Each structure stands twice: as C-alpha cells, then as structure tokens.
PDB file of C-alpha atoms in Angstrom:
ATOM      1  CA  MET A   1     234.121 137.213  43.617  1.00  0.00           C
ATOM      2  CA  GLN A   2     230.530 138.263  44.211  1.00  0.00           C
ATOM      3  CA  ARG A   3     228.221 139.259  41.393  1.00  0.00           C
ATOM      4  CA  GLU A   4     227.979 142.807  42.745  1.00  0.00           C
ATOM      5  CA  GLN A   5     231.745 143.114  42.809  1.00  0.00           C
ATOM      6  CA  ILE A   6     231.945 141.911  39.225  1.00  0.00           C
ATOM      7  CA  ALA A   7     229.267 144.393  38.209  1.00  0.00           C
ATOM      8  CA  GLN A   8     231.201 147.200  39.889  1.00  0.00           C
ATOM      9  CA  LEU A   9     234.408 146.200  38.127  1.00  0.00           C
ATOM     10  CA  VAL A  10     232.587 146.066  34.818  1.00  0.00           C
ATOM     11  CA  GLU A  11     231.151 149.540  35.375  1.00  0.00           C
ATOM     12  CA  LYS A  12     234.587 150.884  36.249  1.00  0.00           C
ATOM     13  CA  SER A  13     236.095 149.158  33.215  1.00  0.00           C
ATOM     14  CA  LYS A  14     233.501 150.832  31.046  1.00  0.00           C
ATOM     15  CA  LYS A  15     234.948 154.125  32.263  1.00  0.00           C
ATOM     16  CA  ASN A  16     238.397 153.056  31.035  1.00  0.00           C
ATOM     17  CA  ASP A  17     239.615 151.924  34.467  1.00  0.00           C
ATOM     18  CA  PHE A  18     242.487 149.578  33.594  1.00  0.00           C
ATOM     19  CA  ASP A  19     242.984 148.368  37.167  1.00  0.00           C
ATOM     20  CA  ALA A  20     239.393 147.234  37.386  1.00  0.00           C
ATOM     21  CA  PHE A  21     239.684 145.431  34.083  1.00  0.00           C
ATOM     22  CA  ARG A  22     242.938 143.822  35.181  1.00  0.00           C
ATOM     23  CA  LYS A  23     241.106 142.399  38.219  1.00  0.00           C
ATOM     24  CA  LEU A  24     238.441 141.000  35.937  1.00  0.00           C
ATOM     25  CA  VAL A  25     241.051 139.391  33.697  1.00  0.00           C
ATOM     26  CA  CYS A  26     242.848 137.851  36.668  1.00  0.00           C
ATOM     27  CA  HIS A  27     239.594 136.501  38.058  1.00  0.00           C
ATOM     28  CA  PHE A  28     238.241 134.975  34.863  1.00  0.00           C
ATOM     29  CA  GLN A  29     241.476 133.961  33.130  1.00  0.00           C
ATOM     30  CA  PRO A  30     241.696 130.441  34.662  1.00  0.00           C
ATOM     31  CA  LYS A  31     238.145 129.590  33.640  1.00  0.00           C
ATOM     32  CA  ILE A  32     238.501 130.929  30.131  1.00  0.00           C
ATOM     33  CA  PHE A  33     241.898 129.341  29.658  1.00  0.00           C
ATOM     34  CA  ALA A  34     240.612 125.946  30.827  1.00  0.00           C
ATOM     35  CA  PHE A  35     237.688 126.202  28.444  1.00  0.00           C
ATOM     36  CA  THR A  36     239.696 127.330  25.420  1.00  0.00           C
ATOM     37  CA  PHE A  37     242.367 124.740  26.115  1.00  0.00           C
ATOM     38  CA  ARG A  38     239.782 121.980  26.314  1.00  0.00           C
ATOM     39  CA  MET A  39     238.288 123.161  23.070  1.00  0.00           C
ATOM     40  CA  ILE A  40     241.475 123.835  21.122  1.00  0.00           C
ATOM     41  CA  CYS A  41     243.835 121.344  22.815  1.00  0.00           C
ATOM     42  CA  ASN A  42     246.816 123.513  22.182  1.00  0.00           C
ATOM     43  CA  GLU A  43     248.351 125.592  24.918  1.00  0.00           C
ATOM     44  CA  GLU A  44     249.810 128.373  22.794  1.00  0.00           C
ATOM     45  CA  ASP A  45     246.660 128.806  20.779  1.00  0.00           C
ATOM     46  CA  ALA A  46     244.547 128.659  23.920  1.00  0.00           C
ATOM     47  CA  ASN A  47     246.664 131.352  25.504  1.00  0.00           C
ATOM     48  CA  ASP A  48     246.415 133.546  22.421  1.00  0.00           C
ATOM     49  CA  THR A  49     242.672 132.983  22.328  1.00  0.00           C
ATOM     50  CA  VAL A  50     242.329 134.009  25.980  1.00  0.00           C
ATOM     51  CA  GLN A  51     244.076 137.281  25.217  1.00  0.00           C
ATOM     52  CA  GLU A  52     241.928 137.856  22.160  1.00  0.00           C
ATOM     53  CA  VAL A  53     238.811 137.155  24.194  1.00  0.00           C
ATOM     54  CA  PHE A  54     239.712 139.729  26.841  1.00  0.00           C
ATOM     55  CA  VAL A  55     240.649 142.341  24.256  1.00  0.00           C
ATOM     56  CA  LYS A  56     237.313 141.716  22.579  1.00  0.00           C
ATOM     57  CA  VAL A  57     235.591 141.995  25.962  1.00  0.00           C
ATOM     58  CA  TRP A  58     237.233 145.382  26.524  1.00  0.00           C
ATOM     59  CA  GLN A  59     236.180 146.600  23.110  1.00  0.00           C
ATOM     60  CA  ASN A  60     232.581 145.488  23.586  1.00  0.00           C
ATOM     61  CA  LEU A  61     232.005 146.333  27.237  1.00  0.00           C
ATOM     62  CA  GLU A  62     229.458 148.956  26.200  1.00  0.00           C
ATOM     63  CA  LYS A  63     227.334 146.229  24.639  1.00  0.00           C
ATOM     64  CA  TYR A  64     227.308 144.066  27.765  1.00  0.00           C
ATOM     65  CA  ASN A  65     223.881 143.827  29.324  1.00  0.00           C
ATOM     66  CA  PRO A  66     224.215 143.653  33.134  1.00  0.00           C
ATOM     67  CA  LYS A  67     220.955 141.704  33.323  1.00  0.00           C
ATOM     68  CA  PHE A  68     222.878 138.651  32.173  1.00  0.00           C
ATOM     69  CA  SER A  69     225.767 136.985  33.920  1.00  0.00           C
ATOM     70  CA  PHE A  70     229.192 138.346  32.988  1.00  0.00           C
ATOM     71  CA  ASN A  71     230.480 134.782  33.135  1.00  0.00           C
ATOM     72  CA  THR A  72     227.990 133.695  30.466  1.00  0.00           C
ATOM     73  CA  TRP A  73     228.870 136.671  28.274  1.00  0.00           C
ATOM     74  CA  LEU A  74     232.559 135.812  28.549  1.00  0.00           C
ATOM     75  CA  TYR A  75     231.874 132.199  27.633  1.00  0.00           C
ATOM     76  CA  THR A  76     229.867 133.387  24.620  1.00  0.00           C
ATOM     77  CA  ILE A  77     232.795 135.417  23.279  1.00  0.00           C
ATOM     78  CA  ALA A  78     235.241 132.605  24.019  1.00  0.00           C
ATOM     79  CA  THR A  79     232.945 130.112  22.327  1.00  0.00           C
ATOM     80  CA  ASN A  80     232.804 132.187  19.154  1.00  0.00           C
ATOM     81  CA  TYR A  81     236.577 132.379  19.076  1.00  0.00           C
ATOM     82  CA  CYS A  82     236.979 128.646  19.669  1.00  0.00           C
ATOM     83  CA  ILE A  83     234.451 127.711  16.990  1.00  0.00           C
ATOM     84  CA  ASP A  84     236.182 130.029  14.505  1.00  0.00           C
ATOM     85  CA  PHE A  85     239.498 128.512  15.455  1.00  0.00           C
ATOM     86  CA  LEU A  86     238.265 124.936  15.053  1.00  0.00           C
ATOM     87  CA  ARG A  87     236.707 125.763  11.684  1.00  0.00           C
ATOM     88  CA  SER A  88     239.879 127.408  10.407  1.00  0.00           C
ATOM     89  CA  ALA A  89     241.975 124.610  11.894  1.00  0.00           C
ATOM     90  CA  LYS A  90     240.044 122.109   9.821  1.00  0.00           C
ATOM     91  CA  LYS A  91     241.133 123.925   6.691  1.00  0.00           C
ATOM     92  CA  LYS A  92     244.783 124.044   7.730  1.00  0.00           C
ATOM     93  CA  GLN A  93     247.076 121.083   7.403  1.00  0.00           C
ATOM     94  CA  PHE A  94     248.250 119.981  10.786  1.00  0.00           C
ATOM     95  CA  LEU A  95     251.507 118.425  11.814  1.00  0.00           C
ATOM     96  CA  PRO A  96     251.284 114.823  12.958  1.00  0.00           C
ATOM     97  CA  LEU A  97     249.855 114.608  16.471  1.00  0.00           C
ATOM     98  CA  GLN A  98     253.056 113.713  18.318  1.00  0.00           C
ATOM     99  CA  GLU A  99     255.114 116.369  16.586  1.00  0.00           C
ATOM    100  CA  GLU A 100     252.412 118.906  17.261  1.00  0.00           C
ATOM    101  CA  HIS A 101     252.283 118.097  20.944  1.00  0.00           C
ATOM    102  CA  SER A 102     256.043 118.211  21.367  1.00  0.00           C
ATOM    103  CA  ARG A 103     256.040 121.642  19.730  1.00  0.00           C
ATOM    104  CA  GLN A 104     253.236 123.175  21.690  1.00  0.00           C
ATOM    105  CA  PHE A 105     254.343 122.655  25.292  1.00  0.00           C
ATOM    106  CA  SER A 106     257.018 125.187  25.806  1.00  0.00           C
ATOM    107  CA  ILE A 107     256.499 125.938  29.475  1.00  0.00           C
ATOM    108  CA  ASN A 108     259.377 124.996  31.741  1.00  0.00           C
ATOM    109  CA  ASP A 109     257.401 123.516  34.575  1.00  0.00           C
ATOM    110  CA  THR A 110     257.560 119.755  33.955  1.00  0.00           C
ATOM    111  CA  ASP A 111     254.482 118.876  35.982  1.00  0.00           C
ATOM    112  CA  MET A 112     252.441 121.454  34.175  1.00  0.00           C
ATOM    113  CA  ARG A 113     253.713 120.275  30.824  1.00  0.00           C
ATOM    114  CA  LEU A 114     252.885 116.663  31.590  1.00  0.00           C
ATOM    115  CA  ASN A 115     249.469 117.458  32.916  1.00  0.00           C
ATOM    116  CA  ASN A 116     248.511 119.676  30.025  1.00  0.00           C
ATOM    117  CA  LYS A 117     249.951 117.232  27.532  1.00  0.00           C
ATOM    118  CA  GLU A 118     247.964 114.392  29.071  1.00  0.00           C
ATOM    119  CA  VAL A 119     244.754 116.380  29.137  1.00  0.00           C
ATOM    120  CA  ALA A 120     245.243 117.609  25.586  1.00  0.00           C
ATOM    121  CA  GLU A 121     246.004 114.130  24.292  1.00  0.00           C
ATOM    122  CA  ILE A 122     243.008 112.595  25.984  1.00  0.00           C
ATOM    123  CA  ILE A 123     240.629 115.290  24.812  1.00  0.00           C
ATOM    124  CA  THR A 124     242.034 115.273  21.290  1.00  0.00           C
ATOM    125  CA  ARG A 125     241.757 111.507  21.124  1.00  0.00           C
ATOM    126  CA  ILE A 126     238.238 111.165  22.449  1.00  0.00           C
ATOM    127  CA  THR A 127     236.744 114.168  20.688  1.00  0.00           C
ATOM    128  CA  GLN A 128     238.351 113.714  17.281  1.00  0.00           C
ATOM    129  CA  ASN A 129     235.133 112.405  15.738  1.00  0.00           C
ATOM    130  CA  LEU A 130     232.901 115.099  17.183  1.00  0.00           C
ATOM    131  CA  SER A 131     231.575 118.057  15.285  1.00  0.00           C
ATOM    132  CA  PRO A 132     232.530 121.488  16.705  1.00  0.00           C
ATOM    133  CA  LYS A 133     228.987 121.841  18.049  1.00  0.00           C
ATOM    134  CA  GLN A 134     229.054 118.470  19.823  1.00  0.00           C
ATOM    135  CA  ARG A 135     232.493 119.199  21.168  1.00  0.00           C
ATOM    136  CA  LEU A 136     231.359 122.584  22.415  1.00  0.00           C
ATOM    137  CA  VAL A 137     228.266 121.250  24.153  1.00  0.00           C
ATOM    138  CA  PHE A 138     230.204 118.372  25.701  1.00  0.00           C
ATOM    139  CA  THR A 139     232.942 120.708  26.969  1.00  0.00           C
ATOM    140  CA  LEU A 140     230.533 123.253  28.384  1.00  0.00           C
ATOM    141  CA  LYS A 141     228.265 120.724  30.064  1.00  0.00           C
ATOM    142  CA  GLU A 142     230.538 117.930  31.179  1.00  0.00           C
ATOM    143  CA  LEU A 143     233.874 119.643  31.658  1.00  0.00           C
ATOM    144  CA  GLU A 144     232.934 123.212  32.545  1.00  0.00           C
ATOM    145  CA  GLY A 145     229.861 122.129  34.469  1.00  0.00           C
ATOM    146  CA  LEU A 146     227.493 124.742  33.066  1.00  0.00           C
ATOM    147  CA  GLU A 147     223.714 124.396  33.150  1.00  0.00           C
ATOM    148  CA  VAL A 148     221.701 123.723  29.992  1.00  0.00           C
ATOM    149  CA  GLU A 149     220.054 127.167  30.241  1.00  0.00           C
ATOM    150  CA  GLU A 150     223.442 128.864  30.333  1.00  0.00           C
ATOM    151  CA  ILE A 151     224.689 126.769  27.422  1.00  0.00           C
ATOM    152  CA  SER A 152     221.568 127.729  25.530  1.00  0.00           C
ATOM    153  CA  VAL A 153     222.391 131.429  26.004  1.00  0.00           C
ATOM    154  CA  ILE A 154     226.031 130.894  25.028  1.00  0.00           C
ATOM    155  CA  THR A 155     225.481 128.709  21.986  1.00  0.00           C
ATOM    156  CA  HIS A 156     222.066 130.007  20.861  1.00  0.00           C
ATOM    157  CA  LEU A 157     220.905 126.395  20.685  1.00  0.00           C
ATOM    158  CA  SER A 158     217.598 125.191  22.082  1.00  0.00           C
ATOM    159  CA  PRO A 159     217.750 122.958  25.177  1.00  0.00           C
ATOM    160  CA  GLU A 160     216.539 120.039  23.036  1.00  0.00           C
ATOM    161  CA  LYS A 161     219.346 120.533  20.540  1.00  0.00           C
ATOM    162  CA  ILE A 162     221.836 120.807  23.365  1.00  0.00           C
ATOM    163  CA  LYS A 163     220.616 117.532  24.820  1.00  0.00           C
ATOM    164  CA  SER A 164     220.717 115.742  21.474  1.00  0.00           C
ATOM    165  CA  ASN A 165     224.213 117.063  20.734  1.00  0.00           C
ATOM    166  CA  LEU A 166     225.333 116.024  24.176  1.00  0.00           C
ATOM    167  CA  TYR A 167     223.840 112.566  23.732  1.00  0.00           C
ATOM    168  CA  LEU A 168     225.640 112.089  20.406  1.00  0.00           C
ATOM    169  CA  ALA A 169     228.891 113.475  21.782  1.00  0.00           C
ATOM    170  CA  LYS A 170     228.801 111.070  24.706  1.00  0.00           C
ATOM    171  CA  LYS A 171     227.930 108.193  22.399  1.00  0.00           C
ATOM    172  CA  PHE A 172     230.875 108.912  20.084  1.00  0.00           C
ATOM    173  CA  ILE A 173     233.223 109.389  23.016  1.00  0.00           C
ATOM    174  CA  ARG A 174     232.108 106.071  24.526  1.00  0.00           C
ATOM    175  CA  GLN A 175     232.699 104.365  21.184  1.00  0.00           C
ATOM    176  CA  GLU A 176     236.131 105.927  20.881  1.00  0.00           C
ATOM    177  CA  PHE A 177     236.914 105.048  24.450  1.00  0.00           C
ATOM    178  CA  ASN A 178     235.811 101.478  23.836  1.00  0.00           C
ATOM    179  CA  LYS A 179     238.088 101.257  20.798  1.00  0.00           C
ATOM    180  CA  ILE A 180     241.063 102.486  22.818  1.00  0.00           C
ATOM    181  CA  PHE A 181     240.390  99.894  25.514  1.00  0.00           C
ATOM    182  CA  LYS A 182     240.049  97.103  22.967  1.00  0.00           C
ATOM    183  CA  ASN A 183     243.308  98.049  21.291  1.00  0.00           C
ATOM    184  CA  GLU A 184     245.062  98.245  24.636  1.00  0.00           C
ATOM    185  CA  SER A 185     243.787  94.855  25.775  1.00  0.00           C
ATOM    186  CA  GLU A 186     244.737  93.281  22.426  1.00  0.00           C
ATOM    187  CA  ARG A 187     248.236  94.669  22.800  1.00  0.00           C
ATOM    188  CA  GLN A 188     248.543  93.280  26.313  1.00  0.00           C
ATOM    189  CA  PHE A 189     247.496  89.749  25.319  1.00  0.00           C
TER     190      PHE A 189
ATOM    191  CA  MET B   1     228.640  98.597  32.951  1.00  0.00           C
ATOM    192  CA  ASN B   2     232.401  98.462  32.993  1.00  0.00           C
ATOM    193  CA  GLN B   3     232.442 100.687  29.932  1.00  0.00           C
ATOM    194  CA  LYS B   4     230.223 103.215  31.666  1.00  0.00           C
ATOM    195  CA  ASP B   5     232.470 103.159  34.669  1.00  0.00           C
ATOM    196  CA  ASN B   6     235.459 103.830  32.481  1.00  0.00           C
ATOM    197  CA  PHE B   7     233.656 106.675  30.813  1.00  0.00           C
ATOM    198  CA  GLU B   8     232.662 108.161  34.153  1.00  0.00           C
ATOM    199  CA  GLN B   9     236.225 107.759  35.334  1.00  0.00           C
ATOM    200  CA  LEU B  10     237.466 109.588  32.280  1.00  0.00           C
ATOM    201  CA  LEU B  11     235.018 112.409  32.866  1.00  0.00           C
ATOM    202  CA  SER B  12     235.917 112.766  36.516  1.00  0.00           C
ATOM    203  CA  TYR B  13     239.616 112.665  35.569  1.00  0.00           C
ATOM    204  CA  LEU B  14     239.138 115.511  33.120  1.00  0.00           C
ATOM    205  CA  GLN B  15     236.987 117.459  35.569  1.00  0.00           C
ATOM    206  CA  ASP B  16     239.461 116.999  38.398  1.00  0.00           C
ATOM    207  CA  ASN B  17     242.454 117.853  36.234  1.00  0.00           C
ATOM    208  CA  PRO B  18     241.777 121.162  34.600  1.00  0.00           C
ATOM    209  CA  PRO B  19     244.637 122.292  32.379  1.00  0.00           C
ATOM    210  CA  VAL B  20     247.240 124.181  34.336  1.00  0.00           C
ATOM    211  CA  GLN B  21     247.110 127.721  33.130  1.00  0.00           C
ATOM    212  CA  PRO B  22     249.881 130.204  32.773  1.00  0.00           C
ATOM    213  CA  ASN B  23     250.101 132.983  35.328  1.00  0.00           C
ATOM    214  CA  ALA B  24     246.913 135.034  35.323  1.00  0.00           C
ATOM    215  CA  GLU B  25     248.863 138.180  36.232  1.00  0.00           C
ATOM    216  CA  GLU B  26     251.055 137.774  33.164  1.00  0.00           C
ATOM    217  CA  THR B  27     248.029 137.332  30.939  1.00  0.00           C
ATOM    218  CA  ALA B  28     246.416 140.386  32.526  1.00  0.00           C
ATOM    219  CA  ASP B  29     249.579 142.426  31.919  1.00  0.00           C
ATOM    220  CA  THR B  30     249.694 141.375  28.273  1.00  0.00           C
ATOM    221  CA  VAL B  31     246.006 142.120  27.799  1.00  0.00           C
ATOM    222  CA  ILE B  32     246.277 145.559  29.424  1.00  0.00           C
ATOM    223  CA  THR B  33     249.337 146.396  27.319  1.00  0.00           C
ATOM    224  CA  ARG B  34     247.488 145.362  24.190  1.00  0.00           C
ATOM    225  CA  ILE B  35     244.442 147.383  25.166  1.00  0.00           C
ATOM    226  CA  LYS B  36     246.560 150.467  25.860  1.00  0.00           C
ATOM    227  CA  ASN B  37     248.160 150.093  22.455  1.00  0.00           C
ATOM    228  CA  LEU B  38     244.844 149.895  20.695  1.00  0.00           C
ATOM    229  CA  PRO B  39     244.305 153.050  18.659  1.00  0.00           C
ATOM    230  CA  ASN B  40     241.598 154.560  20.886  1.00  0.00           C
ATOM    231  CA  LEU B  41     239.229 151.938  19.707  1.00  0.00           C
ATOM    232  CA  ARG B  42     236.342 152.705  22.000  1.00  0.00           C
ATOM    233  CA  PRO B  43     236.064 156.467  21.354  1.00  0.00           C
ATOM    234  CA  ALA B  44     236.500 155.725  17.656  1.00  0.00           C
ATOM    235  CA  LYS B  45     233.694 153.221  17.867  1.00  0.00           C
ATOM    236  CA  GLY B  46     231.544 155.844  19.553  1.00  0.00           C
ATOM    237  CA  LEU B  47     232.367 158.208  16.744  1.00  0.00           C
ATOM    238  CA  TYR B  48     231.636 155.485  14.245  1.00  0.00           C
ATOM    239  CA  PHE B  49     228.192 154.869  15.714  1.00  0.00           C
ATOM    240  CA  MET B  50     227.513 158.614  15.830  1.00  0.00           C
ATOM    241  CA  LEU B  51     228.503 158.949  12.182  1.00  0.00           C
ATOM    242  CA  LYS B  52     226.331 155.952  11.331  1.00  0.00           C
ATOM    243  CA  LYS B  53     223.342 157.539  13.072  1.00  0.00           C
ATOM    244  CA  LEU B  54     224.001 160.888  11.395  1.00  0.00           C
ATOM    245  CA  THR B  55     224.194 159.206   7.986  1.00  0.00           C
ATOM    246  CA  ILE B  56     220.899 157.424   8.578  1.00  0.00           C
ATOM    247  CA  ALA B  57     219.278 160.672   9.741  1.00  0.00           C
ATOM    248  CA  ALA B  58     220.621 162.554   6.712  1.00  0.00           C
ATOM    249  CA  ALA B  59     219.340 159.837   4.387  1.00  0.00           C
ATOM    250  CA  ALA B  60     215.914 160.020   6.042  1.00  0.00           C
ATOM    251  CA  VAL B  61     215.820 163.814   5.621  1.00  0.00           C
ATOM    252  CA  LEU B  62     216.809 163.532   1.948  1.00  0.00           C
ATOM    253  CA  ILE B  63     214.107 160.948   1.318  1.00  0.00           C
ATOM    254  CA  ALA B  64     211.550 163.180   3.055  1.00  0.00           C
ATOM    255  CA  ILE B  65     212.587 166.187   0.937  1.00  0.00           C
ATOM    256  CA  PHE B  66     212.405 164.100  -2.219  1.00  0.00           C
ATOM    257  CA  CYS B  67     208.934 162.853  -1.336  1.00  0.00           C
ATOM    258  CA  TYR B  68     207.770 166.358  -0.466  1.00  0.00           C
ATOM    259  CA  GLN B  69     209.068 167.761  -3.715  1.00  0.00           C
ATOM    260  CA  THR B  70     207.661 165.029  -5.898  1.00  0.00           C
ATOM    261  CA  TYR B  71     204.222 165.040  -4.313  1.00  0.00           C
ATOM    262  CA  PHE B  72     203.356 168.250  -2.506  1.00  0.00           C
ATOM    263  CA  GLU B  73     205.254 170.676  -4.701  1.00  0.00           C
ATOM    264  CA  SER B  74     204.302 169.048  -7.979  1.00  0.00           C
ATOM    265  CA  PRO B  75     202.033 171.095 -10.324  1.00  0.00           C
ATOM    266  CA  ILE B  76     199.260 168.540  -9.921  1.00  0.00           C
ATOM    267  CA  SER B  77     198.940 168.975  -6.214  1.00  0.00           C
ATOM    268  CA  LYS B  78     199.155 172.776  -6.511  1.00  0.00           C
ATOM    269  CA  ASN B  79     196.243 172.948  -8.924  1.00  0.00           C
ATOM    270  CA  ASP B  80     192.745 173.258  -7.755  1.00  0.00           C
ATOM    271  CA  PHE B  81     190.467 171.381 -10.102  1.00  0.00           C
ATOM    272  CA  SER B  82     187.279 172.941  -8.891  1.00  0.00           C
ATOM    273  CA  ASN B  83     187.193 175.835 -11.372  1.00  0.00           C
ATOM    274  CA  THR B  84     187.829 174.769 -14.898  1.00  0.00           C
ATOM    275  CA  LYS B  85     187.567 172.127 -17.575  1.00  0.00           C
ATOM    276  CA  GLN B  86     190.715 173.473 -19.171  1.00  0.00           C
ATOM    277  CA  ARG B  87     192.912 172.552 -16.280  1.00  0.00           C
ATOM    278  CA  ILE B  88     191.715 168.992 -16.369  1.00  0.00           C
ATOM    279  CA  SER B  89     192.318 168.660 -20.035  1.00  0.00           C
ATOM    280  CA  GLU B  90     195.841 170.001 -19.580  1.00  0.00           C
ATOM    281  CA  TYR B  91     196.995 167.040 -17.565  1.00  0.00           C
ATOM    282  CA  PRO B  92     197.016 163.384 -18.331  1.00  0.00           C
ATOM    283  CA  PHE B  93     193.984 161.581 -17.068  1.00  0.00           C
ATOM    284  CA  ALA B  94     195.989 159.271 -14.780  1.00  0.00           C
ATOM    285  CA  HIS B  95     197.216 162.181 -12.668  1.00  0.00           C
ATOM    286  CA  LEU B  96     193.694 163.175 -11.783  1.00  0.00           C
ATOM    287  CA  ALA B  97     193.052 159.978  -9.943  1.00  0.00           C
ATOM    288  CA  ILE B  98     195.205 161.064  -7.004  1.00  0.00           C
ATOM    289  CA  GLU B  99     192.259 162.217  -4.918  1.00  0.00           C
ATOM    290  CA  PRO B 100     188.750 160.736  -4.846  1.00  0.00           C
ATOM    291  CA  ASN B 101     187.229 164.190  -5.349  1.00  0.00           C
ATOM    292  CA  ASN B 102     189.187 164.612  -8.528  1.00  0.00           C
ATOM    293  CA  ILE B 103     187.901 161.321  -9.872  1.00  0.00           C
ATOM    294  CA  ILE B 104     184.307 162.411  -9.302  1.00  0.00           C
ATOM    295  CA  ARG B 105     184.941 165.826 -10.838  1.00  0.00           C
ATOM    296  CA  THR B 106     186.601 164.295 -13.840  1.00  0.00           C
ATOM    297  CA  PHE B 107     183.724 161.914 -14.233  1.00  0.00           C
ATOM    298  CA  LEU B 108     181.168 164.727 -14.140  1.00  0.00           C
ATOM    299  CA  LEU B 109     183.160 166.800 -16.620  1.00  0.00           C
ATOM    300  CA  GLU B 110     183.394 163.847 -18.948  1.00  0.00           C
ATOM    301  CA  LEU B 111     179.654 163.405 -18.706  1.00  0.00           C
ATOM    302  CA  LYS B 112     179.104 167.056 -19.586  1.00  0.00           C
ATOM    303  CA  ARG B 113     181.486 166.794 -22.540  1.00  0.00           C
ATOM    304  CA  ASN B 114     179.660 163.734 -23.829  1.00  0.00           C
ATOM    305  CA  GLU B 115     176.409 165.564 -23.421  1.00  0.00           C
ATOM    306  CA  LEU B 116     177.731 168.423 -25.539  1.00  0.00           C
ATOM    307  CA  LYS B 117     179.068 166.019 -28.134  1.00  0.00           C
ATOM    308  CA  THR B 118     175.739 164.325 -28.609  1.00  0.00           C
ATOM    309  CA  ASN B 119     174.228 167.823 -28.730  1.00  0.00           C
ATOM    310  CA  TYR B 120     170.927 166.942 -27.234  1.00  0.00           C
ATOM    311  CA  SER B 121     169.810 170.571 -27.222  1.00  0.00           C
ATOM    312  CA  GLN B 122     169.882 170.613 -31.001  1.00  0.00           C
ATOM    313  CA  VAL B 123     167.890 167.423 -31.151  1.00  0.00           C
ATOM    314  CA  ILE B 124     165.309 168.827 -28.781  1.00  0.00           C
ATOM    315  CA  ALA B 125     165.198 172.113 -30.684  1.00  0.00           C
ATOM    316  CA  SER B 126     164.634 170.327 -33.950  1.00  0.00           C
ATOM    317  CA  LYS B 127     161.817 168.320 -32.390  1.00  0.00           C
ATOM    318  CA  PHE B 128     160.203 171.489 -31.105  1.00  0.00           C
ATOM    319  CA  GLN B 129     160.564 173.127 -34.463  1.00  0.00           C
ATOM    320  CA  LYS B 130     158.688 170.251 -36.018  1.00  0.00           C
ATOM    321  CA  LYS B 131     155.950 170.353 -33.423  1.00  0.00           C
ATOM    322  CA  TYR B 132     155.439 174.020 -33.151  1.00  0.00           C
TER     323      TYR B 132
END
C-alpha cells in the first residue's frame, strides 16, 4: 500500500470511517503481530496486544502527525504496549516454560503451531538475559529490519544508545547461543 | 567464525520465519466491534479537551480579576499623593514605595517634616533678635 493511500485511509478513519480503518488494520496487522509476538513470545498475548494497539490507534488518530510515517507511529504504540507487558510480566509468576508453551498455542493448524512454537522458544531462549530495551532494539533492528533513525523515533533513544544496546544484545545472544551449542555437543558425545 | 556463522544463521532463520499470524480479517472484525462498542470515546475526548481548555481559560480570568482587584482597585492605587501630607501619613510607609514618584514625594515630605521638627525658623529668629 502506497503512502498516499495510507494517508487517505487515515484521514477517512479520522472521520469515523470504519471501512477505511478496517483496511488499515488488515494491512498492518501482520507486521504488528510479528513484532508483538517476537517481543512477548506468547501468541494469545500478542494477539490481545495487537487488538489493544489498534484500538489505541483509533482513539488517538487525531494526535497522529501525517508528517511522520504511519508505520513508525504504529510501532511506537506497539512498543509501549510490549514494554509495559514485559515489565508487568516480570512481576508475575510464570508457569514453567514447557507448560506455558503447551498452553499458549491453541490454534488448530499444526504447521502454524509448530512454527510459532519454534520461533517463540528460540526467541525466549536467546533473549532471556536481555533487558526489555536491548530486546526491543534487537527485535526492531534485526528482526523487523527497521533503520536506526526509525528506531530512534519509536524508542526515543539516541542512535548511539541504540547501537550500544544492539551491541550488548548481540553479545548476550551470541553467548547464550554458544552455551546452547556447547550443551548440545556435550550431550552428543 | 563458526560461532558467527551460527549466529547469522539464527538471525536469517528468524527473519525468514516470521510468526504465522491469525487471520487479519478476523482481527480487523474484532477491533472494529470493540471500537463500535466504545462509549463514544472520541467525541467524549473532544468534549474533555474543550472542558479542559474552558477550565484553564476560566482560571486565567479569575487570576486576572484577582490581580486587578488587589492592585488597581486597592485604595493605594486610587489615591493621588500629589496633594497632601495627610494622605501619606495615613498609609504605611511600605505601600508608598509602589511607584518611583511616590518614593521621591515621600522623601521630600519627610525632609520638610524634619525641617519643621528642628524648627530652624525659630533658631534664625532668635539669632536675628540677638543681632538686631
């Protein structure tokens, strides 16, 4: 979808056009779901977060500045939700990892379940030692493929801070990855 | 090197395998239903902002009235100090220092009072009496 088309849909949505907003949701849902899922690593919660994000978008459409990319604005709202979720999740007591994963994948499609389970397990495993900020920067840069400037707008972090967070995130992930490989090779021999 | 390769492989795996999302149409339906069920949030927000602005404006007006009453309508500002010594003596000295002119006037009046107290005219008269 072109930027002009998005701008038109946003303008229509501002005038309470539900069809226009529906088109926006359909267009951006995959991106936002992928991002929230990678951040939260739980399908149900990610899905709920996506809905919350779009409801929030609807409520705050008046505040959206068309000078900036709608995509970036969406990511900003989603980021705030994910960070809040991760912070509150830290306070909660979680079920053991395996139990949690078996509970969360309730979709019937087996391929989808396997894929999402795999992705969630990998991300959970490699990012478990990262701070929410490092996790956020890593997800936005490496997995979502956003530019540093965009990440700076979304996270309100300076490019230098983004780079240092990214460096640390990659370092911790490498270390974690190395540990997993060592354990695996020790098991094999 | 091998480690880096593994890391790069992991990254490309995660990039190439985005989580499979539920149907976008279904999500859109749910979102639209939720939005429709919201209790007219946007007009209410508009009203909220209007009320907020009105409250701020009302507060500003009240502050302005208060300032006007305390300064411009106070007896001190109404009085003209040019005519009389009495007026000056009626009010505390601190109030007179509101305007520079008042300070000068007060100073001159004080000088005159001191002059009267020392009663130079009597001194001079007595001197003259002695001489002449």
